[in-house]
Coordinates of C-alpha atoms in Angstrom, one line a residue:
Chain A
M1 CA 78.2 134.7 108.1
G2 CA 79.1 136.5 104.7
E3 CA 82.3 137.4 103.8
P4 CA 84.7 137.3 107.0
A5 CA 87.0 140.1 105.9
G6 CA 84.1 142.4 105.9
I7 CA 82.0 144.3 108.2
G8 CA 79.3 141.4 108.5
G9 CA 80.5 140.2 112.0
E10 CA 80.6 143.4 113.5
I11 CA 77.2 144.5 112.5
T12 CA 76.0 141.3 113.8
L13 CA 77.2 142.0 117.1
K14 CA 75.9 145.3 117.2
A15 CA 72.4 144.2 115.9
W16 CA 72.3 141.6 118.7
R17 CA 72.9 144.7 121.1
R18 CA 69.8 146.2 119.6
K19 CA 67.7 143.5 121.0
K20 CA 66.3 145.7 123.7
F21 CA 64.7 147.8 121.2
G22 CA 62.9 145.0 119.8
A23 CA 64.8 143.4 117.4
P24 CA 63.4 140.0 116.7
S25 CA 65.4 136.9 118.1
F26 CA 67.9 135.4 115.6
F27 CA 70.9 133.3 115.5
V28 CA 73.9 133.2 113.5
I29 CA 75.9 130.8 111.4
D30 CA 79.5 131.8 112.0
D31 CA 82.8 131.0 113.3
C32 CA 82.7 131.5 117.3
H33 CA 86.3 132.5 117.6
R34 CA 86.3 134.9 114.8
L35 CA 83.2 136.8 116.4
E36 CA 84.6 136.8 119.8
A37 CA 87.7 138.4 118.4
I38 CA 86.0 140.9 116.8
A39 CA 83.7 141.6 119.9
Q40 CA 87.2 141.9 122.1
A41 CA 89.0 143.9 119.1
L42 CA 85.9 146.6 118.8
A43 CA 84.9 146.3 122.8
L44 CA 81.6 145.2 121.8
D45 CA 80.0 143.9 125.0
V46 CA 78.4 140.6 123.3
P47 CA 78.6 137.2 124.9
I48 CA 78.7 134.8 122.3
H49 CA 76.7 131.5 123.0
K50 CA 77.5 128.5 121.0
I51 CA 74.3 126.4 119.7
E52 CA 74.0 123.0 118.4
T53 CA 70.5 123.2 117.4
A54 CA 68.2 126.1 116.3
D55 CA 65.9 125.4 118.8
E56 CA 68.3 126.5 121.6
A57 CA 68.4 129.8 119.9
V58 CA 65.5 131.5 121.4
G59 CA 66.2 130.4 125.1
V60 CA 69.9 131.9 124.8
F61 CA 69.1 135.1 123.0
A62 CA 68.0 137.5 125.7
E63 CA 71.5 136.7 127.4
A64 CA 73.9 136.2 124.4
L65 CA 74.2 135.9 120.6
P66 CA 73.5 132.3 119.9
V67 CA 76.0 131.2 117.2
I68 CA 75.9 127.7 115.4
D69 CA 79.7 127.3 115.0
H70 CA 80.9 127.4 111.4
P71 CA 84.4 127.7 111.1
V72 CA 86.6 129.5 108.7
A73 CA 89.9 127.9 107.4
E74 CA 91.4 131.1 108.8
I75 CA 90.4 134.4 110.3
P76 CA 91.2 136.8 108.0
R77 CA 92.5 140.4 108.5
P78 CA 89.8 143.1 108.3
G79 CA 89.4 144.2 104.5
E80 CA 91.7 141.1 103.3
P81 CA 89.6 138.2 101.9
L82 CA 91.2 134.8 101.9
P83 CA 90.5 132.3 99.0
A84 CA 91.0 129.7 101.6
N85 CA 87.4 130.8 103.1
A86 CA 85.4 130.8 100.0
K87 CA 84.2 127.3 100.7
S88 CA 83.1 128.2 104.3
V89 CA 81.5 131.3 103.2
L90 CA 79.3 129.2 100.4
Q91 CA 78.6 126.7 103.1
S92 CA 77.2 129.0 105.4
I93 CA 74.6 130.2 103.0
K94 CA 74.1 126.5 102.1
R95 CA 73.4 125.7 105.8
A96 CA 71.1 128.5 106.3
V97 CA 68.9 127.3 103.5
E98 CA 68.7 123.9 104.8
L99 CA 67.4 125.3 108.5
V100 CA 64.8 127.3 106.7
R101 CA 63.7 124.5 104.8
R102 CA 63.5 122.2 107.6
G103 CA 61.2 124.5 109.5
D104 CA 64.2 125.3 111.9
A105 CA 64.0 129.0 111.2
S106 CA 61.7 131.2 109.5
A107 CA 63.8 133.2 107.3
V108 CA 67.2 133.9 105.7
V109 CA 69.2 137.0 106.3
T110 CA 72.4 137.2 104.7
N111 CA 75.5 139.6 105.4
P112 CA 77.3 140.9 102.2
I113 CA 79.6 138.4 100.2
H114 CA 82.6 139.4 97.9
K115 CA 81.8 137.7 94.8
L116 CA 85.1 138.1 93.5
S117 CA 86.8 135.7 96.3
L118 CA 84.3 133.4 95.6
Y119 CA 84.4 133.1 91.8
D120 CA 88.0 132.3 92.3
A121 CA 86.9 129.1 94.4
G122 CA 84.9 127.9 91.7
F123 CA 81.5 129.7 92.2
D124 CA 79.6 130.1 89.2
H125 CA 76.5 132.1 89.8
P126 CA 76.3 135.6 89.1
G127 CA 75.5 136.4 92.7
H128 CA 74.1 135.4 96.1
T129 CA 70.9 135.8 95.0
E130 CA 71.0 133.4 92.1
Y131 CA 72.8 130.8 94.4
L132 CA 70.2 131.0 96.9
A133 CA 67.7 130.3 94.0
V134 CA 69.3 127.2 93.0
L135 CA 69.6 126.0 96.8
S136 CA 66.1 126.5 97.7
N137 CA 65.0 124.7 94.5
S138 CA 62.9 128.0 93.7
E139 CA 60.6 127.7 90.7
S140 CA 60.7 131.4 89.3
T141 CA 63.7 133.5 88.9
P142 CA 64.3 135.7 91.8
V143 CA 63.2 139.4 91.9
M144 CA 65.3 141.9 93.6
M145 CA 63.0 144.5 95.7
L146 CA 64.5 147.6 97.9
A147 CA 62.4 148.6 100.7
C148 CA 62.4 151.3 103.1
D149 CA 59.6 152.7 105.1
Q150 CA 58.6 155.3 102.3
L151 CA 58.8 153.4 99.4
K152 CA 59.2 150.0 97.6
T153 CA 60.8 149.3 94.3
V154 CA 61.0 146.3 92.2
L155 CA 63.9 145.9 89.6
V156 CA 63.1 144.2 85.9
S157 CA 67.0 144.0 85.5
I158 CA 69.7 144.2 88.2
H159 CA 73.5 144.2 87.6
V160 CA 74.1 144.8 84.0
G161 CA 75.2 148.0 82.1
L162 CA 72.6 150.8 81.6
R163 CA 72.6 150.0 77.7
Q164 CA 72.2 146.4 78.1
A165 CA 69.3 147.1 80.6
I166 CA 67.9 148.9 77.5
D167 CA 68.6 146.3 75.3
S168 CA 67.1 143.6 77.0
L169 CA 64.0 145.1 78.0
T170 CA 61.0 143.0 77.0
T171 CA 57.1 143.3 77.9
E172 CA 57.7 139.4 79.2
A173 CA 60.3 140.5 81.6
I174 CA 58.4 143.2 83.1
V175 CA 55.0 141.1 83.3
K176 CA 56.9 138.1 84.9
N177 CA 58.7 140.6 87.3
G178 CA 55.4 142.4 88.2
T179 CA 53.7 139.2 88.8
I180 CA 56.2 137.9 91.1
A181 CA 56.0 141.3 93.2
A182 CA 52.6 141.2 93.3
K183 CA 52.3 137.7 94.6
A184 CA 54.7 138.6 97.0
L185 CA 53.0 141.7 98.4
V186 CA 49.9 139.6 99.2
R187 CA 51.5 136.8 100.6
D188 CA 54.5 138.4 102.5
F189 CA 53.5 141.7 103.2
G190 CA 49.6 141.3 103.6
I191 CA 48.7 143.8 100.9
R192 CA 45.2 142.3 99.6
E193 CA 45.4 144.1 96.1
P194 CA 48.6 145.5 95.7
R195 CA 49.2 148.7 93.3
L196 CA 52.0 148.4 91.1
A197 CA 53.1 151.5 89.3
V198 CA 55.2 151.0 86.3
A199 CA 58.0 153.3 85.5
G200 CA 58.8 154.3 81.9
L201 CA 62.3 154.2 80.8
N202 CA 62.8 157.7 79.3
P203 CA 62.6 161.0 80.4
H204 CA 58.8 162.0 80.9
A205 CA 58.0 158.2 79.9
G206 CA 59.2 159.0 76.5
E207 CA 56.4 161.9 76.0
N208 CA 54.3 160.0 73.5
G209 CA 57.6 158.8 71.6
A210 CA 59.2 162.2 71.5
M211 CA 62.0 161.1 73.8
G212 CA 61.9 157.3 73.0
S213 CA 59.7 154.6 71.8
E214 CA 60.0 151.7 74.7
E215 CA 57.1 153.1 76.6
M216 CA 54.7 152.5 73.6
K217 CA 56.4 149.2 72.2
I218 CA 57.4 147.4 75.5
I219 CA 55.9 149.0 78.8
T220 CA 52.4 150.1 78.0
P221 CA 51.7 146.5 76.6
A222 CA 53.2 145.0 79.7
V223 CA 50.9 147.3 81.9
A224 CA 48.2 146.1 80.0
K225 CA 49.0 142.2 80.2
L226 CA 49.5 142.6 83.9
R227 CA 45.7 144.2 84.1
E228 CA 44.4 141.4 82.1
V229 CA 45.7 138.9 84.6
G230 CA 43.9 141.1 87.5
I231 CA 47.1 143.0 89.0
E232 CA 46.2 146.4 89.7
A233 CA 49.0 147.8 87.7
T234 CA 48.9 151.3 86.1
G235 CA 51.8 153.3 84.0
P236 CA 54.1 154.0 82.5
Y237 CA 54.8 156.9 84.6
S238 CA 57.3 159.7 84.4
P239 CA 60.5 158.4 86.3
D240 CA 61.3 161.6 87.8
A241 CA 57.9 162.4 89.2
M242 CA 56.7 159.0 90.6
F243 CA 59.0 158.9 93.8
S244 CA 57.8 162.2 94.8
P245 CA 56.3 162.3 98.4
R246 CA 52.9 162.9 96.8
L247 CA 53.0 160.2 94.4
R248 CA 54.8 157.7 96.3
G249 CA 51.8 157.2 98.5
A250 CA 49.6 156.0 96.0
Y251 CA 51.0 152.7 94.9
D252 CA 52.5 149.6 96.9
A253 CA 55.7 149.2 94.8
A254 CA 57.2 150.7 91.7
V255 CA 58.1 148.4 89.1
C256 CA 61.5 149.9 87.7
M257 CA 63.3 149.4 84.5
Y258 CA 66.9 149.5 85.4
H259 CA 69.2 149.3 88.5
D260 CA 69.5 153.1 89.5
Q261 CA 65.9 154.0 88.7
A262 CA 65.0 151.6 91.6
L263 CA 67.9 152.2 93.7
I264 CA 68.5 156.2 93.5
P265 CA 65.1 157.1 95.4
I266 CA 65.4 154.5 98.0
K267 CA 69.1 155.5 99.0
T268 CA 68.5 159.3 98.6
L269 CA 65.5 158.5 101.2
D270 CA 67.1 156.2 103.4
F271 CA 70.6 155.2 103.1
D272 CA 71.0 153.2 106.1
G273 CA 67.6 151.7 106.7
A274 CA 67.0 150.5 103.3
V275 CA 66.4 146.4 102.9
N276 CA 67.3 144.4 99.8
V277 CA 64.4 141.6 99.6
T278 CA 64.4 138.8 97.2
L279 CA 61.1 137.7 95.8
G280 CA 60.2 134.7 94.3
L281 CA 62.0 132.3 96.1
S282 CA 60.5 129.4 98.0
L283 CA 62.0 130.9 101.2
I284 CA 62.0 134.6 102.6
R285 CA 65.1 136.1 102.4
T286 CA 66.5 139.8 103.1
S287 CA 69.9 141.4 103.3
P288 CA 71.4 144.7 104.3
D289 CA 71.6 147.2 101.5
H290 CA 75.1 147.6 101.5
G291 CA 78.3 145.7 100.7
T292 CA 81.4 144.1 102.6
A293 CA 82.7 147.6 102.9
F294 CA 86.3 146.5 103.2
D295 CA 87.5 150.2 103.4
I296 CA 85.9 150.3 107.0
A297 CA 86.0 146.9 108.2
G298 CA 87.7 146.4 111.6
S299 CA 87.4 150.1 112.5
G300 CA 84.4 149.8 114.7
Q301 CA 82.5 152.4 112.2
A302 CA 80.2 150.2 110.3
S303 CA 76.2 150.8 111.1
E304 CA 74.2 147.7 111.8
A305 CA 71.0 150.0 110.7
S306 CA 70.6 148.1 107.4
L307 CA 70.9 144.6 109.0
V308 CA 68.6 145.3 111.9
A309 CA 66.0 146.5 109.3
A310 CA 66.5 143.5 107.2
I311 CA 66.3 141.0 110.1
R312 CA 62.9 143.3 111.2
L313 CA 61.3 142.8 107.8
A314 CA 62.2 139.3 107.4
A315 CA 60.5 138.6 110.8
A316 CA 57.5 140.5 109.8
M317 CA 57.5 138.5 106.2
A318 CA 57.4 135.1 107.9
K319 CA 54.6 136.3 110.6
Q320 CA 52.8 137.3 107.7
R321 CA 53.6 134.2 105.5
A322 CA 52.4 132.1 108.5
A323 CA 49.3 133.9 109.1
P324 CA 46.0 132.1 108.6
Chain B
M1 CA 53.8 184.8 81.4
G2 CA 54.1 181.3 80.1
E3 CA 51.2 179.2 78.5
P4 CA 48.2 181.3 79.3
A5 CA 45.9 178.1 79.2
G6 CA 48.3 176.8 81.9
I7 CA 48.8 177.4 85.9
G8 CA 51.1 180.3 85.3
G9 CA 48.6 182.9 86.1
E10 CA 47.4 181.4 89.1
I11 CA 50.8 180.5 90.5
T12 CA 51.8 184.1 90.0
L13 CA 48.9 185.6 91.9
K14 CA 49.5 183.3 94.7
A15 CA 53.2 183.9 94.7
W16 CA 52.5 187.8 95.2
R17 CA 50.5 186.6 98.4
R18 CA 53.6 185.1 99.8
K19 CA 55.4 188.4 99.8
K20 CA 54.7 189.1 103.4
F21 CA 56.8 185.8 103.9
G22 CA 59.7 187.3 102.3
A23 CA 59.7 186.7 98.8
P24 CA 61.4 189.6 96.9
S25 CA 59.8 192.1 94.8
F26 CA 58.9 191.2 91.2
F27 CA 56.9 192.3 88.3
V28 CA 54.9 190.3 85.6
I29 CA 54.7 190.4 81.9
D30 CA 51.4 189.2 81.4
D31 CA 47.9 190.4 80.3
C32 CA 46.3 192.3 82.9
H33 CA 42.7 191.2 82.0
R34 CA 43.5 187.8 81.9
L35 CA 45.1 188.0 85.6
E36 CA 42.3 189.7 86.8
A37 CA 39.8 187.2 85.8
I38 CA 41.9 184.4 87.3
A39 CA 41.8 186.4 90.4
Q40 CA 38.1 186.7 90.5
A41 CA 37.4 183.1 89.3
L42 CA 39.6 181.8 92.0
A43 CA 38.7 184.3 94.9
L44 CA 42.3 185.4 95.3
D45 CA 42.4 188.7 96.8
V46 CA 45.4 190.0 94.8
P47 CA 45.1 193.6 93.4
I48 CA 46.7 194.2 89.9
H49 CA 48.4 197.1 89.3
K50 CA 49.2 198.1 85.5
I51 CA 52.7 199.7 85.3
E52 CA 54.7 201.3 82.4
T53 CA 58.3 200.7 83.5
A54 CA 60.1 198.4 85.4
D55 CA 60.7 201.2 87.7
E56 CA 57.3 201.7 89.0
A57 CA 57.5 198.1 90.3
V58 CA 59.3 198.5 93.7
G59 CA 56.8 201.1 94.8
V60 CA 53.9 199.1 93.7
F61 CA 54.8 195.9 94.8
A62 CA 53.7 196.2 98.8
E63 CA 50.3 196.8 97.6
A64 CA 49.4 195.2 94.5
L65 CA 51.1 192.9 91.9
P66 CA 52.9 195.0 89.5
V67 CA 52.2 194.0 85.7
I68 CA 53.4 195.1 82.5
D69 CA 50.4 194.9 80.2
H70 CA 51.2 192.3 77.5
P71 CA 47.7 191.3 75.7
V72 CA 46.9 188.0 74.4
A73 CA 44.9 187.6 71.2
E74 CA 42.2 185.6 73.4
I75 CA 42.1 184.6 77.0
P76 CA 41.8 180.7 76.5
R77 CA 40.0 178.2 78.7
P78 CA 42.0 176.7 81.4
G79 CA 43.8 173.7 79.8
E80 CA 42.8 174.6 76.2
P81 CA 45.9 176.5 74.7
L82 CA 45.1 178.6 71.7
P83 CA 47.4 178.8 68.5
A84 CA 46.4 182.3 68.0
N85 CA 48.4 183.2 71.7
A86 CA 51.7 181.4 70.4
K87 CA 53.2 184.7 69.3
S88 CA 52.3 186.8 72.5
V89 CA 53.5 183.8 74.6
L90 CA 57.2 184.4 72.6
Q91 CA 57.2 188.0 72.7
S92 CA 56.7 187.8 76.6
I93 CA 59.8 185.9 76.8
K94 CA 61.3 188.3 74.4
R95 CA 60.7 191.4 76.6
A96 CA 61.6 189.4 79.7
V97 CA 65.3 189.2 78.2
E98 CA 65.4 192.7 77.0
L99 CA 64.4 194.4 80.1
V100 CA 67.3 192.3 82.0
R101 CA 69.6 193.0 79.3
R102 CA 68.7 196.9 79.8
G103 CA 69.4 196.5 83.6
D104 CA 65.5 197.2 84.3
A105 CA 65.4 193.8 86.0
S106 CA 67.9 191.5 87.5
A107 CA 66.8 188.3 86.3
V108 CA 64.1 186.3 84.3
V109 CA 61.9 183.9 85.9
T110 CA 60.0 182.1 83.5
N111 CA 56.3 180.4 83.6
P112 CA 55.8 177.0 81.9
I113 CA 55.2 177.2 78.4
H114 CA 53.5 174.6 75.9
K115 CA 56.0 173.7 73.3
L116 CA 53.6 172.0 71.3
S117 CA 51.2 175.1 70.8
L118 CA 54.5 177.1 70.1
Y119 CA 56.0 174.7 67.3
D120 CA 52.4 174.8 65.5
A121 CA 53.1 178.6 65.2
G122 CA 56.5 178.2 63.7
F123 CA 58.8 178.3 66.8
D124 CA 61.8 176.3 66.1
H125 CA 63.7 176.0 69.0
P126 CA 64.0 172.5 71.2
G127 CA 62.4 174.5 74.1
H128 CA 62.4 177.4 76.2
T129 CA 66.0 177.0 77.4
E130 CA 67.5 177.4 74.0
Y131 CA 65.3 180.2 72.9
L132 CA 66.6 182.2 75.6
A133 CA 70.3 181.4 74.9
V134 CA 69.5 183.1 71.2
L135 CA 67.5 186.0 72.7
S136 CA 70.5 186.7 75.2
N137 CA 73.1 186.3 72.6
S138 CA 74.9 183.7 75.1
E139 CA 78.2 182.4 74.3
S140 CA 78.0 179.0 75.5
T141 CA 75.2 176.4 75.4
P142 CA 73.0 176.5 78.2
V143 CA 73.3 173.7 80.9
M144 CA 70.3 172.8 83.2
M145 CA 70.6 172.8 86.8
L146 CA 68.0 171.4 89.3
A147 CA 68.4 172.7 92.8
C148 CA 66.6 172.2 96.2
D149 CA 67.8 172.7 99.7
Q150 CA 69.5 169.6 99.9
L151 CA 70.9 168.9 96.8
K152 CA 71.7 170.8 93.3
T153 CA 72.3 168.6 89.9
V154 CA 73.6 169.4 86.5
L155 CA 72.5 167.8 83.1
V156 CA 75.1 166.7 80.7
S157 CA 71.9 165.4 78.3
I158 CA 68.5 166.8 78.7
H159 CA 65.4 166.0 76.6
V160 CA 66.4 162.8 74.7
G161 CA 65.8 159.2 75.1
L162 CA 67.8 157.0 77.7
R163 CA 69.4 155.5 74.6
Q164 CA 70.2 158.4 72.8
A165 CA 71.7 159.9 76.1
I166 CA 74.2 156.9 76.4
D167 CA 74.9 157.3 72.6
S168 CA 75.7 160.9 72.7
L169 CA 77.4 160.8 75.8
T170 CA 81.1 162.5 75.3
T171 CA 84.0 163.5 77.5
E172 CA 84.1 166.8 76.0
A173 CA 80.2 167.0 76.7
I174 CA 80.9 166.1 80.3
V175 CA 83.9 168.8 80.3
K176 CA 81.9 171.5 78.9
N177 CA 78.7 171.4 81.3
G178 CA 81.0 170.6 84.4
T179 CA 83.0 173.9 83.4
I180 CA 79.9 175.8 82.9
A181 CA 78.5 174.4 86.2
A182 CA 81.7 175.5 88.2
K183 CA 81.7 178.8 86.8
A184 CA 78.2 179.6 87.5
L185 CA 78.8 178.0 91.1
V186 CA 81.7 180.7 91.9
R187 CA 79.8 183.6 90.1
D188 CA 76.0 183.2 91.1
F189 CA 76.4 181.1 94.1
G190 CA 79.4 182.6 95.9
I191 CA 81.0 179.1 96.2
R192 CA 84.8 180.1 96.0
E193 CA 86.1 176.6 95.0
P194 CA 83.0 174.3 93.7
R195 CA 83.4 170.6 94.5
L196 CA 81.7 168.6 91.5
A197 CA 80.9 165.2 92.1
V198 CA 80.8 163.4 88.7
A199 CA 78.0 160.6 88.4
G200 CA 78.8 157.2 86.8
L201 CA 76.3 156.0 84.1
N202 CA 76.0 152.4 84.9
P203 CA 75.2 150.3 88.1
H204 CA 78.0 150.9 90.7
A205 CA 79.8 153.2 88.3
G206 CA 80.5 150.2 86.2
E207 CA 82.5 148.3 88.8
N208 CA 85.6 148.6 86.8
G209 CA 84.1 147.6 83.4
A210 CA 81.9 144.5 84.7
M211 CA 78.8 146.5 84.0
G212 CA 79.7 148.9 81.3
S213 CA 82.6 150.5 79.9
E214 CA 81.3 154.4 79.7
E215 CA 83.1 154.9 83.0
M216 CA 86.8 154.1 81.8
K217 CA 86.4 155.3 78.3
I218 CA 84.3 158.5 78.6
I219 CA 83.7 159.5 82.3
T220 CA 87.2 159.3 84.1
P221 CA 88.9 161.1 81.5
A222 CA 86.3 163.7 81.8
V223 CA 87.3 164.1 85.7
A224 CA 90.7 164.1 84.6
K225 CA 90.3 166.9 82.3
L226 CA 88.3 169.2 84.7
R227 CA 90.9 168.4 87.4
E228 CA 93.5 169.6 84.7
V229 CA 91.9 172.9 84.3
G230 CA 91.8 173.5 88.1
I231 CA 88.0 172.3 88.7
E232 CA 87.8 170.3 92.2
A233 CA 86.0 167.3 90.3
T234 CA 85.9 163.8 91.6
G235 CA 84.1 160.6 90.5
P236 CA 82.8 158.5 88.5
Y237 CA 80.2 157.6 91.6
S238 CA 78.2 155.0 91.8
P239 CA 74.7 156.7 91.1
D240 CA 72.7 155.0 93.5
A241 CA 75.0 156.0 96.7
M242 CA 75.7 159.5 95.6
F243 CA 72.7 161.3 96.8
S244 CA 72.4 159.7 100.1
P245 CA 72.4 162.0 102.9
R246 CA 75.8 161.4 103.9
L247 CA 77.4 161.7 100.7
R248 CA 75.5 164.4 99.4
G249 CA 76.9 166.9 101.8
A250 CA 80.6 166.6 100.3
Y251 CA 80.0 168.1 97.1
D252 CA 78.3 171.3 95.6
A253 CA 76.8 170.0 92.5
A254 CA 76.2 166.6 91.0
V255 CA 77.1 166.3 87.5
C256 CA 74.6 163.6 85.9
M257 CA 74.8 161.5 82.5
Y258 CA 71.1 161.8 82.1
H259 CA 68.1 163.5 82.8
D260 CA 66.3 160.9 85.3
Q261 CA 69.7 160.6 87.1
A262 CA 69.5 164.0 88.1
L263 CA 65.8 164.7 88.5
I264 CA 64.9 161.5 90.4
P265 CA 67.0 162.2 93.3
I266 CA 65.7 165.8 93.5
K267 CA 62.1 165.2 93.1
T268 CA 62.0 162.4 95.5
L269 CA 63.6 164.9 97.8
D270 CA 61.9 168.0 97.3
F271 CA 58.8 167.9 94.6
D272 CA 57.5 171.1 95.4
G273 CA 60.6 173.4 96.1
A274 CA 63.0 172.4 93.5
V275 CA 63.8 175.0 91.1
N276 CA 65.0 174.7 87.4
V277 CA 68.1 176.7 86.7
T278 CA 69.7 177.5 83.3
L279 CA 73.5 178.2 83.7
G280 CA 75.7 179.5 80.9
L281 CA 73.3 182.2 79.8
S282 CA 74.6 185.8 80.0
L283 CA 71.4 186.4 81.9
I284 CA 70.1 184.6 85.0
R285 CA 67.0 182.7 84.5
T286 CA 65.3 180.3 86.8
S287 CA 61.8 178.4 86.4
P288 CA 59.5 176.5 88.2
D289 CA 60.2 172.6 87.9
H290 CA 56.9 171.6 86.6
G291 CA 55.0 171.9 83.5
T292 CA 51.8 173.8 82.4
A293 CA 49.7 171.4 84.7
F294 CA 46.6 171.7 82.1
D295 CA 44.9 168.9 84.2
I296 CA 44.7 171.3 87.3
A297 CA 44.7 174.6 85.4
G298 CA 41.8 176.8 86.4
S299 CA 40.9 174.5 89.4
G300 CA 42.9 176.6 91.8
Q301 CA 44.8 173.5 93.2
A302 CA 48.1 174.4 91.9
S303 CA 50.8 175.1 94.3
E304 CA 53.3 178.2 93.9
A305 CA 55.9 176.5 95.9
S306 CA 58.1 176.1 93.0
L307 CA 57.9 179.5 91.5
V308 CA 58.3 181.1 94.8
A309 CA 61.4 179.3 94.9
A310 CA 62.5 180.0 91.8
I311 CA 61.9 183.6 92.4
R312 CA 63.7 183.7 95.7
L313 CA 66.8 181.8 94.0
A314 CA 66.8 184.1 91.0
A315 CA 67.1 187.2 93.5
A316 CA 69.8 185.4 95.4
M317 CA 71.9 184.8 92.3
A318 CA 71.6 188.4 91.2
K319 CA 72.4 189.7 94.7
Q320 CA 75.5 187.4 94.2
R321 CA 76.4 188.3 90.8
A322 CA 76.3 192.0 91.7
A323 CA 78.5 191.6 94.6
P324 CA 81.8 193.3 94.5

């Protein structure tokens, strides 16, 4: 469901309309009345079909959007999240995880949530991803990957200020995240020997210490350790050059030292089609690469492209993971 | 000329061959024997025509590459710079500036130099650009702009480590660089009321202080000061979103807080066609957006695309500046 005052409902309905163009079958955990109201308000011709169990979804999907009814306390006005709905939002995530853990669904795709509304309701995780890690009893810390057709990037640090990202950069964090990424590329993307390109932190990757020493002290040792455990890691590379058309074809994922180093190239290339993938969870989870977009919620302008890409990628990963 | 052990000679010869495709006429300050040797070694059919004064260049250009002979001490082997040539390299820059200041040429386009070789010879400027600022008696500190067809970015800090870039970020520096950029966009690019998009430093531009305070303390006040003096500046914007196809059409230049924030989007979009432009000098100066490339020097693999783009842009800027 995601935040019910955001664009989640609208893009979900629009994603179903793309079924003719090969979107895999999916079902939704959401408030049926809410979705019907959105379909009506935006004149989206999407029949809603309430299902009781996940099994029913496949039979329904061709004719209607299958929905496991999950009521909200009150249907909010677009762009105006209601504290009363926080519990329902969190429960919808929980139900999704349970369905995957029981084998009733093959992956979780999450619509954007609005963290501030959840904090007010006592939510005490840094974000969606960390909550999912707890719910799914995952052993390792989750690792964020951004993926578009031309490029995959993996983040060593995520939502912290740039100065803190530098302060907290360690060889161990790079090795840990690189290892989780390499395993996921084998297991969920079917790449037998993933090639990781590790980014530098500084301009020109520090130019032998002339512009920063983190490459020599922290990153180069991490590349060496990854190679020691048999991972095909190389670098550190000059961050400005490694995402160029010629170089990005030479690796399967770039290991990035901070949020914007990973997100700028992805969003420069493909703002609408980029997908956020959480690696290192026991289950498969993707999400669209945007927020709740309160500013355009209810207007009918929201693009379903990233959600469709997230559903597609989740399905492909599940198929790969299930392959013998 | 640039560093004679680098790819400068090769790409200059190749750029002349593009003359049929509309490259503007240019002449070179370089060692005639050296260029002839490169043309022969790489089987590039480019006749070299020695000229004594800039005036002769236009008449020569259609049939041969016009060269003001500027001997090196010794022709180096590709990839192996010779300290003995440092003086000649520096003199070639000086001669170029003099020709423009006398009105014999309309702009300087510099081939890449190898700073380390020049430092050994007593060169005491941080780089090419700073040397040009001194030679041309420019009043303001030069500002680096990267330009490709889809995007222009301006840098507040250039070749310093990322931590130092954060430490040295000030409201004054952003205002100064933004002001120089706005003036140059009017004078040399013919944009009457340039729109500057000022980037944040932190993920999501700090999200109201949740991920870094530089936006609130330093950047937002800079945007306000730029607007006070009548510059159409907005921001700070979330750095990961502002270079996306939809947003980059809404401004004329992005003012970036650090080297890779400006260079990653440019090189992700257009590695070969990006041009380095120095704003704030009394003369027009562009250069290709790559280094000496010692690793491929002499092999014939070097692409002239960025040099051609640099020549084209310098010519367009000169035409704009000369317009009534």
